[in-house]
Short mmCIF file of C-alpha atoms and ligand atoms in Angstrom, two decimals:
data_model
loop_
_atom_site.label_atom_id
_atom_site.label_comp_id
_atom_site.label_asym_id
_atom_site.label_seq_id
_atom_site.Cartn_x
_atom_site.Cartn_y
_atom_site.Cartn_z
CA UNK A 1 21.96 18.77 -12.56
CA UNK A 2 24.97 18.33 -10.32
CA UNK A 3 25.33 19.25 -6.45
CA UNK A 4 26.95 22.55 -7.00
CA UNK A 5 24.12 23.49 -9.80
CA UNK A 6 21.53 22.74 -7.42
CA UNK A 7 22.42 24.57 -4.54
CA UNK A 8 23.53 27.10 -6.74
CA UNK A 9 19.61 27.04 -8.12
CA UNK A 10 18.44 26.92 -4.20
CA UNK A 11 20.69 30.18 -3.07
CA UNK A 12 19.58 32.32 -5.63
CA UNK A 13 15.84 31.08 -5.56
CA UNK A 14 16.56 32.03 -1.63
CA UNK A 15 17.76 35.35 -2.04
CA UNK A 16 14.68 36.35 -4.70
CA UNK A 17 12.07 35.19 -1.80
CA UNK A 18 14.50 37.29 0.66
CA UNK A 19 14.22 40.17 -1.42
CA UNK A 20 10.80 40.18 -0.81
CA UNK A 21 10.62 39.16 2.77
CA UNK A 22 12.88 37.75 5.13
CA UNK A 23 10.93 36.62 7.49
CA UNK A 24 11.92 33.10 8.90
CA UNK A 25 9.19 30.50 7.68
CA UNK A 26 8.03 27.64 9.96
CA UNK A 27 5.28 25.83 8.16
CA UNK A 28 5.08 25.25 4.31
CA UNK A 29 1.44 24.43 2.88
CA UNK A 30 1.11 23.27 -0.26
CA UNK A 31 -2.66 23.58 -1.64
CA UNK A 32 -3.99 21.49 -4.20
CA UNK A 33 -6.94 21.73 -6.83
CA UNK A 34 -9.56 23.80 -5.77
CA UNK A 35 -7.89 25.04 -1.88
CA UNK A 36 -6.58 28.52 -2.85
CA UNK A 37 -8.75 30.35 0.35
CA UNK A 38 -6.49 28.91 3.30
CA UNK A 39 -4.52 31.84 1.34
CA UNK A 40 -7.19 34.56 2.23
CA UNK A 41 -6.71 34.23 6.09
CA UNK A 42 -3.55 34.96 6.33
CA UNK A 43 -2.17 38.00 8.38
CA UNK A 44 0.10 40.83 6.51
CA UNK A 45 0.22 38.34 3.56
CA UNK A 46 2.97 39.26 1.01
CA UNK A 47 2.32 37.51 -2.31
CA UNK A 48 5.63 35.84 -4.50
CA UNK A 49 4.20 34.84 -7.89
CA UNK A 50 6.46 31.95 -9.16
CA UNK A 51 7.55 33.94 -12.04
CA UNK A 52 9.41 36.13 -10.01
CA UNK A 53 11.61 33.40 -8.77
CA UNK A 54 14.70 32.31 -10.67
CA UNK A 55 14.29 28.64 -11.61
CA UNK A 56 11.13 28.02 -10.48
CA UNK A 57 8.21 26.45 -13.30
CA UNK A 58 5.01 27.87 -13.82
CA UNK A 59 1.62 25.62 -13.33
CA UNK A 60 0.00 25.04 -16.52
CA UNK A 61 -2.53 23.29 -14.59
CA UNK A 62 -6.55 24.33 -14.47
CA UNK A 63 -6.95 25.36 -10.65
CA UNK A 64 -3.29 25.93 -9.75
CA UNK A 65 -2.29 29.36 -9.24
CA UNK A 66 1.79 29.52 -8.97
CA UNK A 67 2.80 31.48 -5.80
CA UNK A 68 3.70 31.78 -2.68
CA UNK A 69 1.95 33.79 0.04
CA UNK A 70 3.85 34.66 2.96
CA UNK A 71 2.39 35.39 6.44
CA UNK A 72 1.12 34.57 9.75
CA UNK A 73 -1.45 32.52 10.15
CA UNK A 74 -3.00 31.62 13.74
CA UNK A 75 0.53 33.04 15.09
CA UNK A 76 2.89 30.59 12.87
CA UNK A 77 4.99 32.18 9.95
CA UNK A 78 4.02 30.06 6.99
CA UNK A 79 4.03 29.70 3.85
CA UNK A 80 1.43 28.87 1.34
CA UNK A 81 1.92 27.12 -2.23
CA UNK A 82 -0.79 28.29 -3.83
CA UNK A 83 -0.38 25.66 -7.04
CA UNK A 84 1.94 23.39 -7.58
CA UNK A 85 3.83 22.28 -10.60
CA UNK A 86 3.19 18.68 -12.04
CA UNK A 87 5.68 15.96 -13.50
CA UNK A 88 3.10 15.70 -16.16
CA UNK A 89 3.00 19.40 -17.20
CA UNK A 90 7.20 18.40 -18.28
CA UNK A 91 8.89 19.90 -15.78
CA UNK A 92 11.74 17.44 -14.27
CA UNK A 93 11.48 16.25 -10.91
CA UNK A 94 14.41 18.72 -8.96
CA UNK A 95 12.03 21.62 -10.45
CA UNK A 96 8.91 20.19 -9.34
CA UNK A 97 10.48 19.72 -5.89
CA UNK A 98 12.54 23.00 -5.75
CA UNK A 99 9.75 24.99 -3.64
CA UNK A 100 10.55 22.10 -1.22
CA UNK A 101 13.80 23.21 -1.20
CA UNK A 102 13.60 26.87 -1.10
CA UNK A 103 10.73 26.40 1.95
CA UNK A 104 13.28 24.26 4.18
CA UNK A 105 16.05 27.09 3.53
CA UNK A 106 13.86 29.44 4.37
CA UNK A 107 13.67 27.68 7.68
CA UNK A 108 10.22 25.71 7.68
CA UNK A 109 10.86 22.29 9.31
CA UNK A 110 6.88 20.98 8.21
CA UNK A 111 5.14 20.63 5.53
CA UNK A 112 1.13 19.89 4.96
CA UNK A 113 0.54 18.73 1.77
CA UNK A 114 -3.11 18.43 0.29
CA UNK A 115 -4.02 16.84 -3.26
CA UNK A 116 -7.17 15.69 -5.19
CA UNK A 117 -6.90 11.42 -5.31
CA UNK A 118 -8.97 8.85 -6.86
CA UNK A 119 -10.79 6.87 -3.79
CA UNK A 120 -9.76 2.90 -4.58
CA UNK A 121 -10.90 2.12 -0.97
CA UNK A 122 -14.83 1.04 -1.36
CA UNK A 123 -15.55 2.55 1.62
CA UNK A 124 -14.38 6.25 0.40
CA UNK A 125 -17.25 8.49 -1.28
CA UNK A 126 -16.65 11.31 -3.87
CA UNK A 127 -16.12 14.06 -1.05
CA UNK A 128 -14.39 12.59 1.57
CA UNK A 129 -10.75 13.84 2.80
CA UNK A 130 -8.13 11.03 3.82
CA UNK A 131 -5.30 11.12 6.01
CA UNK A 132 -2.42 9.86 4.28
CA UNK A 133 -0.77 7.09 6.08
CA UNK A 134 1.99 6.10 3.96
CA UNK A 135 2.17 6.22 0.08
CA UNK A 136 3.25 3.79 -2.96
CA UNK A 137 5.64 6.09 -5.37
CA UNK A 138 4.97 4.39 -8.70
CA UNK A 139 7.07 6.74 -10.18
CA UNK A 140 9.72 6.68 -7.66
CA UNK A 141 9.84 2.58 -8.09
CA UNK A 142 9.96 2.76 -11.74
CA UNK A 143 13.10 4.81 -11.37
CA UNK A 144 11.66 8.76 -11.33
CA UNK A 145 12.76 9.72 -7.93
CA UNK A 146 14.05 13.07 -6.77
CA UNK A 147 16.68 12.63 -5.32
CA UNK A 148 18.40 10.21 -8.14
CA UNK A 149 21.59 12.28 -8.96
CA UNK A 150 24.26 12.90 -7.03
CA UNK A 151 23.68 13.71 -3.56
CA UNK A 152 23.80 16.56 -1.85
CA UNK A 153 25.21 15.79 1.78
CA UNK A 154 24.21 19.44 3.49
CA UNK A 155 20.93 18.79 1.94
CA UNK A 156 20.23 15.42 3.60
CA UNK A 157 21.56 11.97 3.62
CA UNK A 158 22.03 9.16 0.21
CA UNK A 159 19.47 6.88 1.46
CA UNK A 160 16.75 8.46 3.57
CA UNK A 161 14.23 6.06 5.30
CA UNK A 162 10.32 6.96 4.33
CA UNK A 163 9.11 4.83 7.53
CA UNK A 164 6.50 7.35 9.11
CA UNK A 165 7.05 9.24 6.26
CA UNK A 166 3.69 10.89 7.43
CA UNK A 167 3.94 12.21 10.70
CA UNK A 168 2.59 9.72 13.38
CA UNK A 169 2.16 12.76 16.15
CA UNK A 170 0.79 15.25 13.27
CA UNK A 171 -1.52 12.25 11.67
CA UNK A 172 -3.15 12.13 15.39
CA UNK A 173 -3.38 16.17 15.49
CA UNK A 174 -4.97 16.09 12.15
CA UNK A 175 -7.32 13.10 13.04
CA UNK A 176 -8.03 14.83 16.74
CA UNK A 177 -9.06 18.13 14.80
CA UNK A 178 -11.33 15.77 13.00
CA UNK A 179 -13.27 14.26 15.38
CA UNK A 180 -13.35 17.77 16.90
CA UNK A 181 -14.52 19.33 14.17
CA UNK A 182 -17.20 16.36 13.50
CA UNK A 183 -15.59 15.61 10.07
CA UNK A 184 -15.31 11.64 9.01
CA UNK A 185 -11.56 11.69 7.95
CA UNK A 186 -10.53 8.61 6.07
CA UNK A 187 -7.09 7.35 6.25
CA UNK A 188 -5.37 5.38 3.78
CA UNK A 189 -2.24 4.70 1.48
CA UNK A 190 -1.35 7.23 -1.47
CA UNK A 191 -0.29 5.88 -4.91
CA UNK A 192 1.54 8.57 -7.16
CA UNK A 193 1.39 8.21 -10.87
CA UNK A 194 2.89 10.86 -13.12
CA UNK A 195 -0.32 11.15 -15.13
CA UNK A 196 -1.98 12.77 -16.86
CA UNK A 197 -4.02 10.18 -17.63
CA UNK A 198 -6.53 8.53 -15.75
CA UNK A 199 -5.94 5.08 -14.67
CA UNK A 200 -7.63 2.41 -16.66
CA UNK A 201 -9.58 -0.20 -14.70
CA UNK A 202 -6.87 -2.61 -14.83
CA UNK A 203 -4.61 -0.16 -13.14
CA UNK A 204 -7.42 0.60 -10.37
CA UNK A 205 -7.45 -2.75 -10.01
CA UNK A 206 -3.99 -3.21 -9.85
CA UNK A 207 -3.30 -0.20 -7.59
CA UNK A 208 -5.78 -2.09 -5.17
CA UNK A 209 -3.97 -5.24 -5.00
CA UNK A 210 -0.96 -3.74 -4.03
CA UNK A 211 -2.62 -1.71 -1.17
CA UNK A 212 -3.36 2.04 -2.43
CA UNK A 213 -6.84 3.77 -1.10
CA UNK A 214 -6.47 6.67 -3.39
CA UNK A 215 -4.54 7.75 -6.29
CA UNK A 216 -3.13 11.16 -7.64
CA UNK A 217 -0.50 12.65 -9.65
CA UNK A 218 1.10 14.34 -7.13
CA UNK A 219 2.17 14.63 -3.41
CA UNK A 220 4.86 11.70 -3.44
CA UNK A 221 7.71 13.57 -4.64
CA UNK A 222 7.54 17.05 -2.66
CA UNK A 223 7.34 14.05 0.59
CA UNK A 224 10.60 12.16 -0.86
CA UNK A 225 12.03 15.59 -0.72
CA UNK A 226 10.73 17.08 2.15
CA UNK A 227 11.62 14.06 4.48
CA UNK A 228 14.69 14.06 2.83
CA UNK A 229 15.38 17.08 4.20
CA UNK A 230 14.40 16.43 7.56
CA UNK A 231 10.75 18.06 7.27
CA UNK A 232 7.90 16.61 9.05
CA UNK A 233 5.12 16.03 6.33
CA UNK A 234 1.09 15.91 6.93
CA UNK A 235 -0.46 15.15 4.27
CA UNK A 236 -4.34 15.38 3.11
CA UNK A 237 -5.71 13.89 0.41
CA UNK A 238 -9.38 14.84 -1.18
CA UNK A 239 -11.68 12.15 -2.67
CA UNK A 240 -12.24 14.27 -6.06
CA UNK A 241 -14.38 10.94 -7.65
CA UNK A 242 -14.47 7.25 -7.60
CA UNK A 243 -11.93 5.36 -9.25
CA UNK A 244 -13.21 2.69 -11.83
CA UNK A 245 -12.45 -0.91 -11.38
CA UNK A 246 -14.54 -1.78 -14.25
CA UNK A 247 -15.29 0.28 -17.89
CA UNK A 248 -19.29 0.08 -16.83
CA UNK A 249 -18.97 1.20 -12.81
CA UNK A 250 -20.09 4.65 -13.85
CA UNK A 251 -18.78 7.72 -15.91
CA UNK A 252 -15.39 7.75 -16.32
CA UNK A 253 -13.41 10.99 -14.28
CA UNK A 254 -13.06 14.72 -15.76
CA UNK A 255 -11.02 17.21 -14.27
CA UNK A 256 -14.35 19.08 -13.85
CA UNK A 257 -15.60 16.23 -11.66
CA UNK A 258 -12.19 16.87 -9.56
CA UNK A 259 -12.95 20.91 -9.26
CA UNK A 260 -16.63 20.35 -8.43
CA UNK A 261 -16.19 17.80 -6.03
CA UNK A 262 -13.41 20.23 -4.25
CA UNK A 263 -16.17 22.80 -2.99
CA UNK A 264 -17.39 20.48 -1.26
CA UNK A 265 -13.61 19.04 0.19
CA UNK A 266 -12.10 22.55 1.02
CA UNK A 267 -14.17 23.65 3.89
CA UNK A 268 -13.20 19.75 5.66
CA UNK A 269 -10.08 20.22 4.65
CA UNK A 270 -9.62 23.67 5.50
CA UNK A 271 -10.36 23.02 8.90
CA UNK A 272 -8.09 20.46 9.88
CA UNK A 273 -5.59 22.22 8.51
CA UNK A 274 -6.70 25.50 10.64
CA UNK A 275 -6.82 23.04 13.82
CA UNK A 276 -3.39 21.16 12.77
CA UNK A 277 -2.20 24.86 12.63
CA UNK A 278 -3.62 26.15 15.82
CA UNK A 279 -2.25 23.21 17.63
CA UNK A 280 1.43 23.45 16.48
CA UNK A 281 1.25 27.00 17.59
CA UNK A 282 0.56 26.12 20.87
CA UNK A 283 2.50 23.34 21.39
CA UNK A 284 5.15 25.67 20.60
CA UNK A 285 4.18 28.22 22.69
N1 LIG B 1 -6.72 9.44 -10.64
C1 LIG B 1 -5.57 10.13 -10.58
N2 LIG B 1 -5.50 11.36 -10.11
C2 LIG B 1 -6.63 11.92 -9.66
C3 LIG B 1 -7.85 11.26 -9.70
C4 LIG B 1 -7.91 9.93 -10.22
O1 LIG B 1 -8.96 9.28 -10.29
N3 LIG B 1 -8.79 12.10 -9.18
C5 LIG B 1 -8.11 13.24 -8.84
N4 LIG B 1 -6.82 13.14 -9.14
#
């Protein structure tokens, strides 16, 4: 993919959400496994299903929906991701990060970003939502980054810094809303993997050592891209199960463990995103 091939994918991705609605957005959301209701609340939604934009994959994930819904919600212009695609569904990494894209041209300048994670951190329970503070991008340091290619200057600069990668003023919104709300939030590091397996117990092990509370399969690259493009990122992660550091800790995780543990993650999570939401409003106000 060269520069003129990916804007060229952006514009026209652009002009099939215009179609629809042209509405400026502020805010982009992008729910993971098992969050779809944030969608529900929004005002004069208008729903974009992912097949009706032009280069765009489709989630073949259990959970993930694949659109956008378009609306206000507590008097911002947002828009949700309702599913997300995966690197380990095949899709390469500019696709994966395209909604990115498409949300910043749209004119959103944040982006909350929510995942199910693996808690490494001892003192995280199956349940529990974490601020992210900062992440570790396995794939990114193994050489699966975004933005390798050619650069694309009016997109953002060659070598973006990801210090506070993680918004320090949004992280103390989100934690504010927390204590508010009389929700526990965690906070720790991120690790993304590309999946889709699990990590063995040597790689739990491992991921502690190098300083990761949670782990996932997602998350790092839409932040690469999104801070890349000058977004400010909050991002939410959902203790779906206990990672293993040994075979005989306990079962091993299922997918179904993830989605069952979510019901009990959404309404936390929901709610600091509501109050992150209803702050940002009037702050702008
Ligand atoms: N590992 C990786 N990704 C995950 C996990 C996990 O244990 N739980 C939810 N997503």
């Amino acid at each position: 993919m060269n520069q003129s091939e990916l804007l060229d994918m952006i514009g026209r991705a652009v002009g099939a959400v215009r179609a629809v609605s042209d509405q400026p957005w502020r805010v982009l959301v992008v729910l993971g496994s098992g969050l779809g209701s944030l969608a529900d609340e929004v005002s004069g939604a208008i729903r974009i299903p992912f097949h009706d934009i032009p280069g765009f994959a489709r989630s073949t994930a259990p959970g993930h929906g694949g659109r956008f819904v378009i609306g206000d919600l507590f008097g911002l212009p947002v828009a949700i991701m309702q599913g997300r695609v995966h690197f380990y569904e095949g899709y390469p990494l500019w696709q994966v990060t395209l909604p990115v894209r498409v949300a910043r041209a749209m004119g959103a300048h944040t982006m909350i970003v929510t995942n199910a994670a693996g808690g490494i951190n001892r003192a995280f329970n199956a349940g529990d939502v974490m601020l992210i503070t900062d992440h570790i991008n396995l794939l990114g340091l193994t050489g699966a980054n975004p933005l390798i290619g050619p650069n694309v200057d009016s997109l953002g600069a060659r070598f973006p810094n990801m210090i506070n990668a993680y918004d320090p003023d949004l992280r103390q919104q989100a934690a504010e809303v927390a204590r508010h709300e009389g929700i526990d939030l965690k906070e720790g590091v991120y690790a993304g993997l590309s999946g889709p397996t699990f990590e063995t117990p040597a790689e739990v092990r491992f991921l502690r050592a190098i300083g990761a509370d949670a782990v996932g399969m997602s998350t790092v690259n839409e932040v690469v891209v999104a801070r890349h493009a000058g977004m400010r990122v909050l991002g939410l992660s959902g203790i779906t199960n206990v990672a293993r550091l040994s075979a005989d800790e306990g079962e091993p995780p299922s997918h179904e463990e993830v989605l069952q543990a979510g019901k009990v993650i959404a309404p936390k999570m929901l709610a600091i995103i509501r109050g992150a939401l209803k702050r940002m409003t009037t702050r702008q106000s």
